[in-house]
Amino acid sequence: MIPAPAPSSGNAAPRILVVDDDPGLREVLVEYLGQHGFETHGAASTTEMDRQLEDAPPDLVVLDLMMPGEDGLSACRRLIARGGPPVVMLSAMGEETDRIVGLELGADDYLPKPCNPRELLARIRAVLRRRAGSECPGAPPSEPVLVFEGRTLNLLRRELTRPDGTVTLLSAGEFALLKAFADAPRRVLSRDQLLERARGADTEVFDRAMDVQISRLRKKLADADGGDPIRTLRGEGYMFDATVERRTERPA
């Protein structure tokens, strides 16, 4: 398990680690993000990334896909499996299939290279906003949850508890998507409406990538009978077919 970022004061700058073997681009991104309120560090390889993760776990990793040695997809898989920080992937290949694979592995966002530092900044801020609350120090004793069909979605810890008691961690994208569904139960949402609710109107997401996110979410929602409350309405969009109750619960 990768150590979680150490609790810090409300004024502490979020730590960002940029992992890219291109020294010119790495330095540009580190400097630009540093000028916009982040504590930013660079790593030229996944080996160097691992050392920095142990020394000072970041709040987010910007990870290049194509690097000598271990590539970004393998590193992303390791980070997600070990409960690491959120990941924004970069790729010079810029193919839709790369984006899909990255999202399937659990990356929180994806940008083709060369990327505009300003857009990367916006994506990073959006990911951190979606993560907000789950790691805040001094959290209240009661935590907000959404309850539907025996399942419980913890809005602070971003955990989904299924009817059998199994607790499943959700990626930022899966959490945003499930919350968008649960905020509009039994309402038909078009693909555009769902994208806007889940990821923000200013975020470009391919249709296929949305299909991947929904497929992954359905697997995590499925109960012993294989059912889930997400309904596909051909030609219309999707509907979350469940009664949703908002509660507060004290953490165990």
PDB file of C-alpha atoms in Angstrom:
ATOM      1  CA  MET A   1       0.000   0.000   0.000  1.00  0.00           C
ATOM      2  CA  ILE A   2       1.430   3.379  -0.993  1.00  0.00           C
ATOM      3  CA  PRO A   3       1.448   5.778   1.973  1.00  0.00           C
ATOM      4  CA  ALA A   4      -1.296   8.380   1.795  1.00  0.00           C
ATOM      5  CA  PRO A   5      -0.276  12.033   1.629  1.00  0.00           C
ATOM      6  CA  ALA A   6       0.405  13.349   5.119  1.00  0.00           C
ATOM      7  CA  PRO A   7      -2.383  15.533   6.569  1.00  0.00           C
ATOM      8  CA  SER A   8      -1.580  19.176   6.083  1.00  0.00           C
ATOM      9  CA  SER A   9      -3.075  22.526   6.947  1.00  0.00           C
ATOM     10  CA  GLY A  10      -5.769  24.029   4.775  1.00  0.00           C
ATOM     11  CA  ASN A  11      -3.191  26.415   3.290  1.00  0.00           C
ATOM     12  CA  ALA A  12      -0.707  23.703   2.251  1.00  0.00           C
ATOM     13  CA  ALA A  13      -0.156  23.412  -1.490  1.00  0.00           C
ATOM     14  CA  PRO A  14      -1.194  20.084  -3.060  1.00  0.00           C
ATOM     15  CA  ARG A  15       1.819  18.009  -4.130  1.00  0.00           C
ATOM     16  CA  ILE A  16       2.030  17.070  -7.807  1.00  0.00           C
ATOM     17  CA  LEU A  17       4.572  14.614  -9.260  1.00  0.00           C
ATOM     18  CA  VAL A  18       5.262  14.884 -13.016  1.00  0.00           C
ATOM     19  CA  VAL A  19       6.740  11.646 -14.410  1.00  0.00           C
ATOM     20  CA  ASP A  20       8.122  12.089 -17.931  1.00  0.00           C
ATOM     21  CA  ASP A  21      11.432  11.136 -19.538  1.00  0.00           C
ATOM     22  CA  ASP A  22      11.422  14.306 -21.682  1.00  0.00           C
ATOM     23  CA  PRO A  23      13.432  16.766 -19.541  1.00  0.00           C
ATOM     24  CA  GLY A  24      12.242  19.831 -21.480  1.00  0.00           C
ATOM     25  CA  LEU A  25       8.544  19.066 -21.108  1.00  0.00           C
ATOM     26  CA  ARG A  26       8.986  17.896 -17.519  1.00  0.00           C
ATOM     27  CA  GLU A  27      10.665  21.152 -16.521  1.00  0.00           C
ATOM     28  CA  VAL A  28       8.007  23.243 -18.291  1.00  0.00           C
ATOM     29  CA  LEU A  29       5.164  21.444 -16.515  1.00  0.00           C
ATOM     30  CA  VAL A  30       6.883  21.491 -13.118  1.00  0.00           C
ATOM     31  CA  GLU A  31       7.535  25.230 -13.423  1.00  0.00           C
ATOM     32  CA  TYR A  32       4.059  26.066 -14.761  1.00  0.00           C
ATOM     33  CA  LEU A  33       2.197  24.077 -12.106  1.00  0.00           C
ATOM     34  CA  GLY A  34       4.470  25.534  -9.435  1.00  0.00           C
ATOM     35  CA  GLN A  35       3.515  29.035 -10.574  1.00  0.00           C
ATOM     36  CA  HIS A  36      -0.148  28.154 -10.063  1.00  0.00           C
ATOM     37  CA  GLY A  37      -0.101  27.144  -6.426  1.00  0.00           C
ATOM     38  CA  PHE A  38       1.160  23.554  -6.441  1.00  0.00           C
ATOM     39  CA  GLU A  39       4.200  22.007  -4.779  1.00  0.00           C
ATOM     40  CA  THR A  40       5.529  20.287  -7.892  1.00  0.00           C
ATOM     41  CA  HIS A  41       8.297  17.729  -8.399  1.00  0.00           C
ATOM     42  CA  GLY A  42       9.591  15.844 -11.424  1.00  0.00           C
ATOM     43  CA  ALA A  43      10.729  12.266 -12.079  1.00  0.00           C
ATOM     44  CA  ALA A  44      12.449  10.986 -15.220  1.00  0.00           C
ATOM     45  CA  SER A  45      11.410   7.341 -14.790  1.00  0.00           C
ATOM     46  CA  THR A  46       9.059   5.106 -12.835  1.00  0.00           C
ATOM     47  CA  THR A  47      12.015   4.031 -10.682  1.00  0.00           C
ATOM     48  CA  GLU A  48      12.515   7.648  -9.627  1.00  0.00           C
ATOM     49  CA  MET A  49       8.747   7.972  -9.240  1.00  0.00           C
ATOM     50  CA  ASP A  50       8.724   5.061  -6.760  1.00  0.00           C
ATOM     51  CA  ARG A  51      11.464   6.679  -4.672  1.00  0.00           C
ATOM     52  CA  GLN A  52       9.537   9.936  -4.474  1.00  0.00           C
ATOM     53  CA  LEU A  53       6.296   8.116  -3.634  1.00  0.00           C
ATOM     54  CA  GLU A  54       8.011   6.595  -0.616  1.00  0.00           C
ATOM     55  CA  ASP A  55       9.706   9.830   0.473  1.00  0.00           C
ATOM     56  CA  ALA A  56       6.786  12.268   0.054  1.00  0.00           C
ATOM     57  CA  PRO A  57       3.557  10.802  -1.381  1.00  0.00           C
ATOM     58  CA  PRO A  58       1.982  13.302  -3.814  1.00  0.00           C
ATOM     59  CA  ASP A  59      -1.677  14.248  -4.062  1.00  0.00           C
ATOM     60  CA  LEU A  60      -1.651  13.502  -7.811  1.00  0.00           C
ATOM     61  CA  VAL A  61       0.683  11.972 -10.417  1.00  0.00           C
ATOM     62  CA  VAL A  62       0.982  13.232 -14.009  1.00  0.00           C
ATOM     63  CA  LEU A  63       2.249  10.120 -15.804  1.00  0.00           C
ATOM     64  CA  ASP A  64       3.659   9.810 -19.331  1.00  0.00           C
ATOM     65  CA  LEU A  65       2.530   6.722 -21.238  1.00  0.00           C
ATOM     66  CA  MET A  66       5.646   6.057 -23.329  1.00  0.00           C
ATOM     67  CA  MET A  67       8.881   5.847 -21.338  1.00  0.00           C
ATOM     68  CA  PRO A  68      11.988   3.639 -21.509  1.00  0.00           C
ATOM     69  CA  GLY A  69      11.921   0.758 -19.062  1.00  0.00           C
ATOM     70  CA  GLU A  70       8.568   0.359 -17.384  1.00  0.00           C
ATOM     71  CA  ASP A  71       5.899   2.175 -19.367  1.00  0.00           C
ATOM     72  CA  GLY A  72       3.177   4.422 -17.996  1.00  0.00           C
ATOM     73  CA  LEU A  73       0.373   1.856 -18.345  1.00  0.00           C
ATOM     74  CA  SER A  74       2.239  -0.653 -16.201  1.00  0.00           C
ATOM     75  CA  ALA A  75       3.066   2.039 -13.644  1.00  0.00           C
ATOM     76  CA  CYS A  76      -0.551   3.226 -13.598  1.00  0.00           C
ATOM     77  CA  ARG A  77      -1.725  -0.329 -12.984  1.00  0.00           C
ATOM     78  CA  ARG A  78       0.636  -0.601 -10.015  1.00  0.00           C
ATOM     79  CA  LEU A  79      -0.439   2.727  -8.556  1.00  0.00           C
ATOM     80  CA  ILE A  80      -4.137   1.889  -8.740  1.00  0.00           C
ATOM     81  CA  ALA A  81      -3.659  -1.644  -7.368  1.00  0.00           C
ATOM     82  CA  ARG A  82      -1.691  -0.296  -4.397  1.00  0.00           C
ATOM     83  CA  GLY A  83      -4.187   2.438  -3.545  1.00  0.00           C
ATOM     84  CA  GLY A  84      -1.960   5.226  -4.791  1.00  0.00           C
ATOM     85  CA  PRO A  85      -2.784   8.847  -5.663  1.00  0.00           C
ATOM     86  CA  PRO A  86      -4.994   9.809  -8.630  1.00  0.00           C
ATOM     87  CA  VAL A  87      -3.331   9.679 -12.051  1.00  0.00           C
ATOM     88  CA  VAL A  88      -3.576  11.967 -15.079  1.00  0.00           C
ATOM     89  CA  MET A  89      -1.983  10.211 -18.052  1.00  0.00           C
ATOM     90  CA  LEU A  90      -0.160  11.851 -20.969  1.00  0.00           C
ATOM     91  CA  SER A  91       0.539  10.202 -24.331  1.00  0.00           C
ATOM     92  CA  ALA A  92       2.284  11.409 -27.481  1.00  0.00           C
ATOM     93  CA  MET A  93       0.408   8.737 -29.422  1.00  0.00           C
ATOM     94  CA  GLY A  94      -2.921  10.482 -28.924  1.00  0.00           C
ATOM     95  CA  GLU A  95      -4.998   7.488 -30.019  1.00  0.00           C
ATOM     96  CA  GLU A  96      -8.470   6.884 -28.614  1.00  0.00           C
ATOM     97  CA  THR A  97      -7.489   3.311 -27.775  1.00  0.00           C
ATOM     98  CA  ASP A  98      -4.723   4.614 -25.485  1.00  0.00           C
ATOM     99  CA  ARG A  99      -7.230   6.793 -23.675  1.00  0.00           C
ATOM    100  CA  ILE A 100      -9.604   3.854 -23.250  1.00  0.00           C
ATOM    101  CA  VAL A 101      -6.890   1.556 -21.903  1.00  0.00           C
ATOM    102  CA  GLY A 102      -5.746   4.240 -19.466  1.00  0.00           C
ATOM    103  CA  LEU A 103      -9.283   4.746 -18.178  1.00  0.00           C
ATOM    104  CA  GLU A 104      -9.839   1.003 -17.946  1.00  0.00           C
ATOM    105  CA  LEU A 105      -6.794   0.735 -15.717  1.00  0.00           C
ATOM    106  CA  GLY A 106      -8.240   3.401 -13.413  1.00  0.00           C
ATOM    107  CA  ALA A 107      -6.554   6.626 -14.528  1.00  0.00           C
ATOM    108  CA  ASP A 108      -8.595   9.668 -13.516  1.00  0.00           C
ATOM    109  CA  ASP A 109      -8.010  11.606 -16.745  1.00  0.00           C
ATOM    110  CA  TYR A 110      -5.988  11.541 -19.970  1.00  0.00           C
ATOM    111  CA  LEU A 111      -4.419  14.160 -22.227  1.00  0.00           C
ATOM    112  CA  PRO A 112      -2.647  13.729 -25.601  1.00  0.00           C
ATOM    113  CA  LYS A 113       0.817  15.244 -26.050  1.00  0.00           C
ATOM    114  CA  PRO A 114       1.837  17.876 -26.759  1.00  0.00           C
ATOM    115  CA  CYS A 115      -0.555  19.167 -24.133  1.00  0.00           C
ATOM    116  CA  ASN A 116      -1.390  22.733 -23.247  1.00  0.00           C
ATOM    117  CA  PRO A 117      -0.126  23.336 -19.679  1.00  0.00           C
ATOM    118  CA  ARG A 118      -3.212  25.441 -19.027  1.00  0.00           C
ATOM    119  CA  GLU A 119      -5.503  22.535 -19.950  1.00  0.00           C
ATOM    120  CA  LEU A 120      -3.453  20.150 -17.811  1.00  0.00           C
ATOM    121  CA  LEU A 121      -3.814  22.592 -14.914  1.00  0.00           C
ATOM    122  CA  ALA A 122      -7.598  22.611 -15.380  1.00  0.00           C
ATOM    123  CA  ARG A 123      -7.713  18.802 -15.507  1.00  0.00           C
ATOM    124  CA  ILE A 124      -5.607  18.480 -12.354  1.00  0.00           C
ATOM    125  CA  ARG A 125      -7.815  20.926 -10.475  1.00  0.00           C
ATOM    126  CA  ALA A 126     -10.925  19.037 -11.601  1.00  0.00           C
ATOM    127  CA  VAL A 127      -9.530  15.693 -10.407  1.00  0.00           C
ATOM    128  CA  LEU A 128      -8.533  17.154  -7.039  1.00  0.00           C
ATOM    129  CA  ARG A 129     -11.979  18.738  -6.664  1.00  0.00           C
ATOM    130  CA  ARG A 130     -13.583  15.351  -7.261  1.00  0.00           C
ATOM    131  CA  ARG A 131     -11.315  13.879  -4.604  1.00  0.00           C
ATOM    132  CA  ALA A 132     -12.074  16.701  -2.151  1.00  0.00           C
ATOM    133  CA  GLY A 133     -13.494  15.622   1.181  1.00  0.00           C
ATOM    134  CA  SER A 134     -12.262  12.025   1.146  1.00  0.00           C
ATOM    135  CA  GLU A 135      -8.901  12.904   2.732  1.00  0.00           C
ATOM    136  CA  CYS A 136      -9.665  16.171   4.527  1.00  0.00           C
ATOM    137  CA  PRO A 137      -8.313  16.382   8.099  1.00  0.00           C
ATOM    138  CA  GLY A 138     -10.789  17.214  10.843  1.00  0.00           C
ATOM    139  CA  ALA A 139     -13.697  15.536   9.055  1.00  0.00           C
ATOM    140  CA  PRO A 140     -17.004  15.640  10.936  1.00  0.00           C
ATOM    141  CA  PRO A 141     -17.956  12.571  12.996  1.00  0.00           C
ATOM    142  CA  SER A 142     -20.869  11.846  10.679  1.00  0.00           C
ATOM    143  CA  GLU A 143     -20.260  11.110   7.003  1.00  0.00           C
ATOM    144  CA  PRO A 144     -22.806  11.677   4.203  1.00  0.00           C
ATOM    145  CA  VAL A 145     -23.895   8.573   2.303  1.00  0.00           C
ATOM    146  CA  LEU A 146     -26.341   7.649  -0.441  1.00  0.00           C
ATOM    147  CA  VAL A 147     -28.280   4.411   0.053  1.00  0.00           C
ATOM    148  CA  PHE A 148     -29.955   2.510  -2.795  1.00  0.00           C
ATOM    149  CA  GLU A 149     -31.023  -1.131  -3.183  1.00  0.00           C
ATOM    150  CA  GLY A 150     -28.988  -2.236  -0.188  1.00  0.00           C
ATOM    151  CA  ARG A 151     -25.860  -0.496  -1.434  1.00  0.00           C
ATOM    152  CA  THR A 152     -24.205   2.433   0.341  1.00  0.00           C
ATOM    153  CA  LEU A 153     -22.069   5.088  -1.346  1.00  0.00           C
ATOM    154  CA  ASN A 154     -19.887   6.996   1.117  1.00  0.00           C
ATOM    155  CA  LEU A 155     -19.444  10.505  -0.315  1.00  0.00           C
ATOM    156  CA  LEU A 156     -16.344  11.327   1.735  1.00  0.00           C
ATOM    157  CA  ARG A 157     -14.383   8.101   1.452  1.00  0.00           C
ATOM    158  CA  ARG A 158     -15.660   7.332  -2.066  1.00  0.00           C
ATOM    159  CA  GLU A 159     -16.423   3.758  -1.043  1.00  0.00           C
ATOM    160  CA  LEU A 160     -19.242   1.593  -2.334  1.00  0.00           C
ATOM    161  CA  THR A 161     -20.579  -1.075   0.037  1.00  0.00           C
ATOM    162  CA  ARG A 162     -22.562  -3.795  -1.707  1.00  0.00           C
ATOM    163  CA  PRO A 163     -25.432  -5.807  -0.138  1.00  0.00           C
ATOM    164  CA  ASP A 164     -23.039  -8.619   0.845  1.00  0.00           C
ATOM    165  CA  GLY A 165     -20.907  -6.151   2.812  1.00  0.00           C
ATOM    166  CA  THR A 166     -18.095  -6.027   0.261  1.00  0.00           C
ATOM    167  CA  VAL A 167     -16.442  -2.584   0.230  1.00  0.00           C
ATOM    168  CA  THR A 168     -15.219  -1.385  -3.168  1.00  0.00           C
ATOM    169  CA  LEU A 169     -13.079   1.685  -3.804  1.00  0.00           C
ATOM    170  CA  LEU A 170     -14.113   3.768  -6.815  1.00  0.00           C
ATOM    171  CA  SER A 171     -11.864   5.755  -9.133  1.00  0.00           C
ATOM    172  CA  ALA A 172     -12.613   9.472  -9.412  1.00  0.00           C
ATOM    173  CA  GLY A 173     -14.379   8.908 -12.738  1.00  0.00           C
ATOM    174  CA  GLU A 174     -16.489   6.017 -11.414  1.00  0.00           C
ATOM    175  CA  PHE A 175     -17.433   7.975  -8.304  1.00  0.00           C
ATOM    176  CA  ALA A 176     -18.430  11.087 -10.291  1.00  0.00           C
ATOM    177  CA  LEU A 177     -20.491   8.939 -12.649  1.00  0.00           C
ATOM    178  CA  LEU A 178     -22.291   7.048  -9.875  1.00  0.00           C
ATOM    179  CA  LYS A 179     -23.020  10.254  -7.967  1.00  0.00           C
ATOM    180  CA  ALA A 180     -24.411  11.822 -11.154  1.00  0.00           C
ATOM    181  CA  PHE A 181     -26.752   8.852 -11.534  1.00  0.00           C
ATOM    182  CA  ALA A 182     -27.747   8.823  -7.861  1.00  0.00           C
ATOM    183  CA  ASP A 183     -28.446  12.578  -7.879  1.00  0.00           C
ATOM    184  CA  ALA A 184     -31.064  12.037 -10.614  1.00  0.00           C
ATOM    185  CA  PRO A 185     -32.765   8.707  -9.849  1.00  0.00           C
ATOM    186  CA  ARG A 186     -35.326   7.380 -12.341  1.00  0.00           C
ATOM    187  CA  ARG A 187     -34.643  10.256 -14.732  1.00  0.00           C
ATOM    188  CA  VAL A 188     -33.476   9.686 -18.281  1.00  0.00           C
ATOM    189  CA  LEU A 189     -30.071  11.298 -18.802  1.00  0.00           C
ATOM    190  CA  SER A 190     -28.654  11.729 -22.275  1.00  0.00           C
ATOM    191  CA  ARG A 191     -24.978  11.045 -22.840  1.00  0.00           C
ATOM    192  CA  ASP A 192     -24.232  14.789 -22.943  1.00  0.00           C
ATOM    193  CA  GLN A 193     -26.156  15.418 -19.712  1.00  0.00           C
ATOM    194  CA  LEU A 194     -24.335  12.582 -17.992  1.00  0.00           C
ATOM    195  CA  LEU A 195     -20.943  13.832 -19.155  1.00  0.00           C
ATOM    196  CA  GLU A 196     -21.705  17.341 -17.925  1.00  0.00           C
ATOM    197  CA  ARG A 197     -22.897  16.118 -14.527  1.00  0.00           C
ATOM    198  CA  ALA A 198     -20.080  13.622 -14.033  1.00  0.00           C
ATOM    199  CA  ARG A 199     -17.021  15.357 -15.451  1.00  0.00           C
ATOM    200  CA  GLY A 200     -17.869  18.982 -16.179  1.00  0.00           C
ATOM    201  CA  ALA A 201     -19.068  20.704 -19.325  1.00  0.00           C
ATOM    202  CA  ASP A 202     -15.528  21.841 -20.192  1.00  0.00           C
ATOM    203  CA  THR A 203     -14.060  18.321 -20.240  1.00  0.00           C
ATOM    204  CA  GLU A 204     -13.914  16.523 -23.579  1.00  0.00           C
ATOM    205  CA  VAL A 205     -14.622  12.785 -23.233  1.00  0.00           C
ATOM    206  CA  PHE A 206     -14.967  10.352 -26.131  1.00  0.00           C
ATOM    207  CA  ASP A 207     -18.245   8.395 -26.338  1.00  0.00           C
ATOM    208  CA  ARG A 208     -16.336   5.118 -26.155  1.00  0.00           C
ATOM    209  CA  ALA A 209     -14.581   6.267 -22.992  1.00  0.00           C
ATOM    210  CA  MET A 210     -17.980   6.886 -21.373  1.00  0.00           C
ATOM    211  CA  ASP A 211     -19.030   3.355 -22.335  1.00  0.00           C
ATOM    212  CA  VAL A 212     -15.903   2.025 -20.634  1.00  0.00           C
ATOM    213  CA  GLN A 213     -16.622   3.972 -17.445  1.00  0.00           C
ATOM    214  CA  ILE A 214     -20.227   2.728 -17.314  1.00  0.00           C
ATOM    215  CA  SER A 215     -19.128  -0.862 -17.961  1.00  0.00           C
ATOM    216  CA  ARG A 216     -16.598  -0.698 -15.121  1.00  0.00           C
ATOM    217  CA  LEU A 217     -19.160   0.885 -12.787  1.00  0.00           C
ATOM    218  CA  ARG A 218     -21.738  -1.793 -13.608  1.00  0.00           C
ATOM    219  CA  LYS A 219     -19.288  -4.515 -12.627  1.00  0.00           C
ATOM    220  CA  LYS A 220     -18.703  -2.845  -9.272  1.00  0.00           C
ATOM    221  CA  LEU A 221     -22.445  -2.391  -8.701  1.00  0.00           C
ATOM    222  CA  ALA A 222     -23.393  -5.952  -9.664  1.00  0.00           C
ATOM    223  CA  ASP A 223     -24.801  -8.104  -6.866  1.00  0.00           C
ATOM    224  CA  ALA A 224     -24.765 -11.890  -6.567  1.00  0.00           C
ATOM    225  CA  ASP A 225     -27.440 -12.132  -9.274  1.00  0.00           C
ATOM    226  CA  GLY A 226     -25.446  -9.921 -11.629  1.00  0.00           C
ATOM    227  CA  GLY A 227     -27.992  -7.092 -11.581  1.00  0.00           C
ATOM    228  CA  ASP A 228     -27.359  -3.353 -11.362  1.00  0.00           C
ATOM    229  CA  PRO A 229     -29.635  -0.295 -11.348  1.00  0.00           C
ATOM    230  CA  ILE A 230     -28.217   1.337 -14.505  1.00  0.00           C
ATOM    231  CA  ARG A 231     -30.594   0.959 -17.436  1.00  0.00           C
ATOM    232  CA  THR A 232     -29.664   1.666 -21.048  1.00  0.00           C
ATOM    233  CA  LEU A 233     -32.481   3.270 -23.038  1.00  0.00           C
ATOM    234  CA  ARG A 234     -31.609   2.887 -26.691  1.00  0.00           C
ATOM    235  CA  GLY A 235     -31.637   6.212 -28.513  1.00  0.00           C
ATOM    236  CA  GLU A 236     -32.304   8.161 -25.276  1.00  0.00           C
ATOM    237  CA  GLY A 237     -29.491   7.587 -22.815  1.00  0.00           C
ATOM    238  CA  TYR A 238     -29.363   6.034 -19.360  1.00  0.00           C
ATOM    239  CA  MET A 239     -31.550   5.851 -16.250  1.00  0.00           C
ATOM    240  CA  PHE A 240     -30.645   5.000 -12.663  1.00  0.00           C
ATOM    241  CA  ASP A 241     -33.586   2.769 -11.729  1.00  0.00           C
ATOM    242  CA  ALA A 242     -33.451   2.919  -7.932  1.00  0.00           C
ATOM    243  CA  THR A 243     -34.817   4.821  -4.960  1.00  0.00           C
ATOM    244  CA  VAL A 244     -31.999   6.834  -3.397  1.00  0.00           C
ATOM    245  CA  GLU A 245     -31.983   7.882   0.254  1.00  0.00           C
ATOM    246  CA  ARG A 246     -29.564  10.435   1.686  1.00  0.00           C
ATOM    247  CA  ARG A 247     -28.262   9.747   5.188  1.00  0.00           C
ATOM    248  CA  THR A 248     -25.367  10.486   7.496  1.00  0.00           C
ATOM    249  CA  GLU A 249     -23.457   7.700   9.200  1.00  0.00           C
ATOM    250  CA  ARG A 250     -20.719   7.629  11.797  1.00  0.00           C
ATOM    251  CA  PRO A 251     -17.528   5.992  10.535  1.00  0.00           C
ATOM    252  CA  ALA A 252     -16.746   2.590  12.014  1.00  0.00           C
TER     253      ALA A 252
END
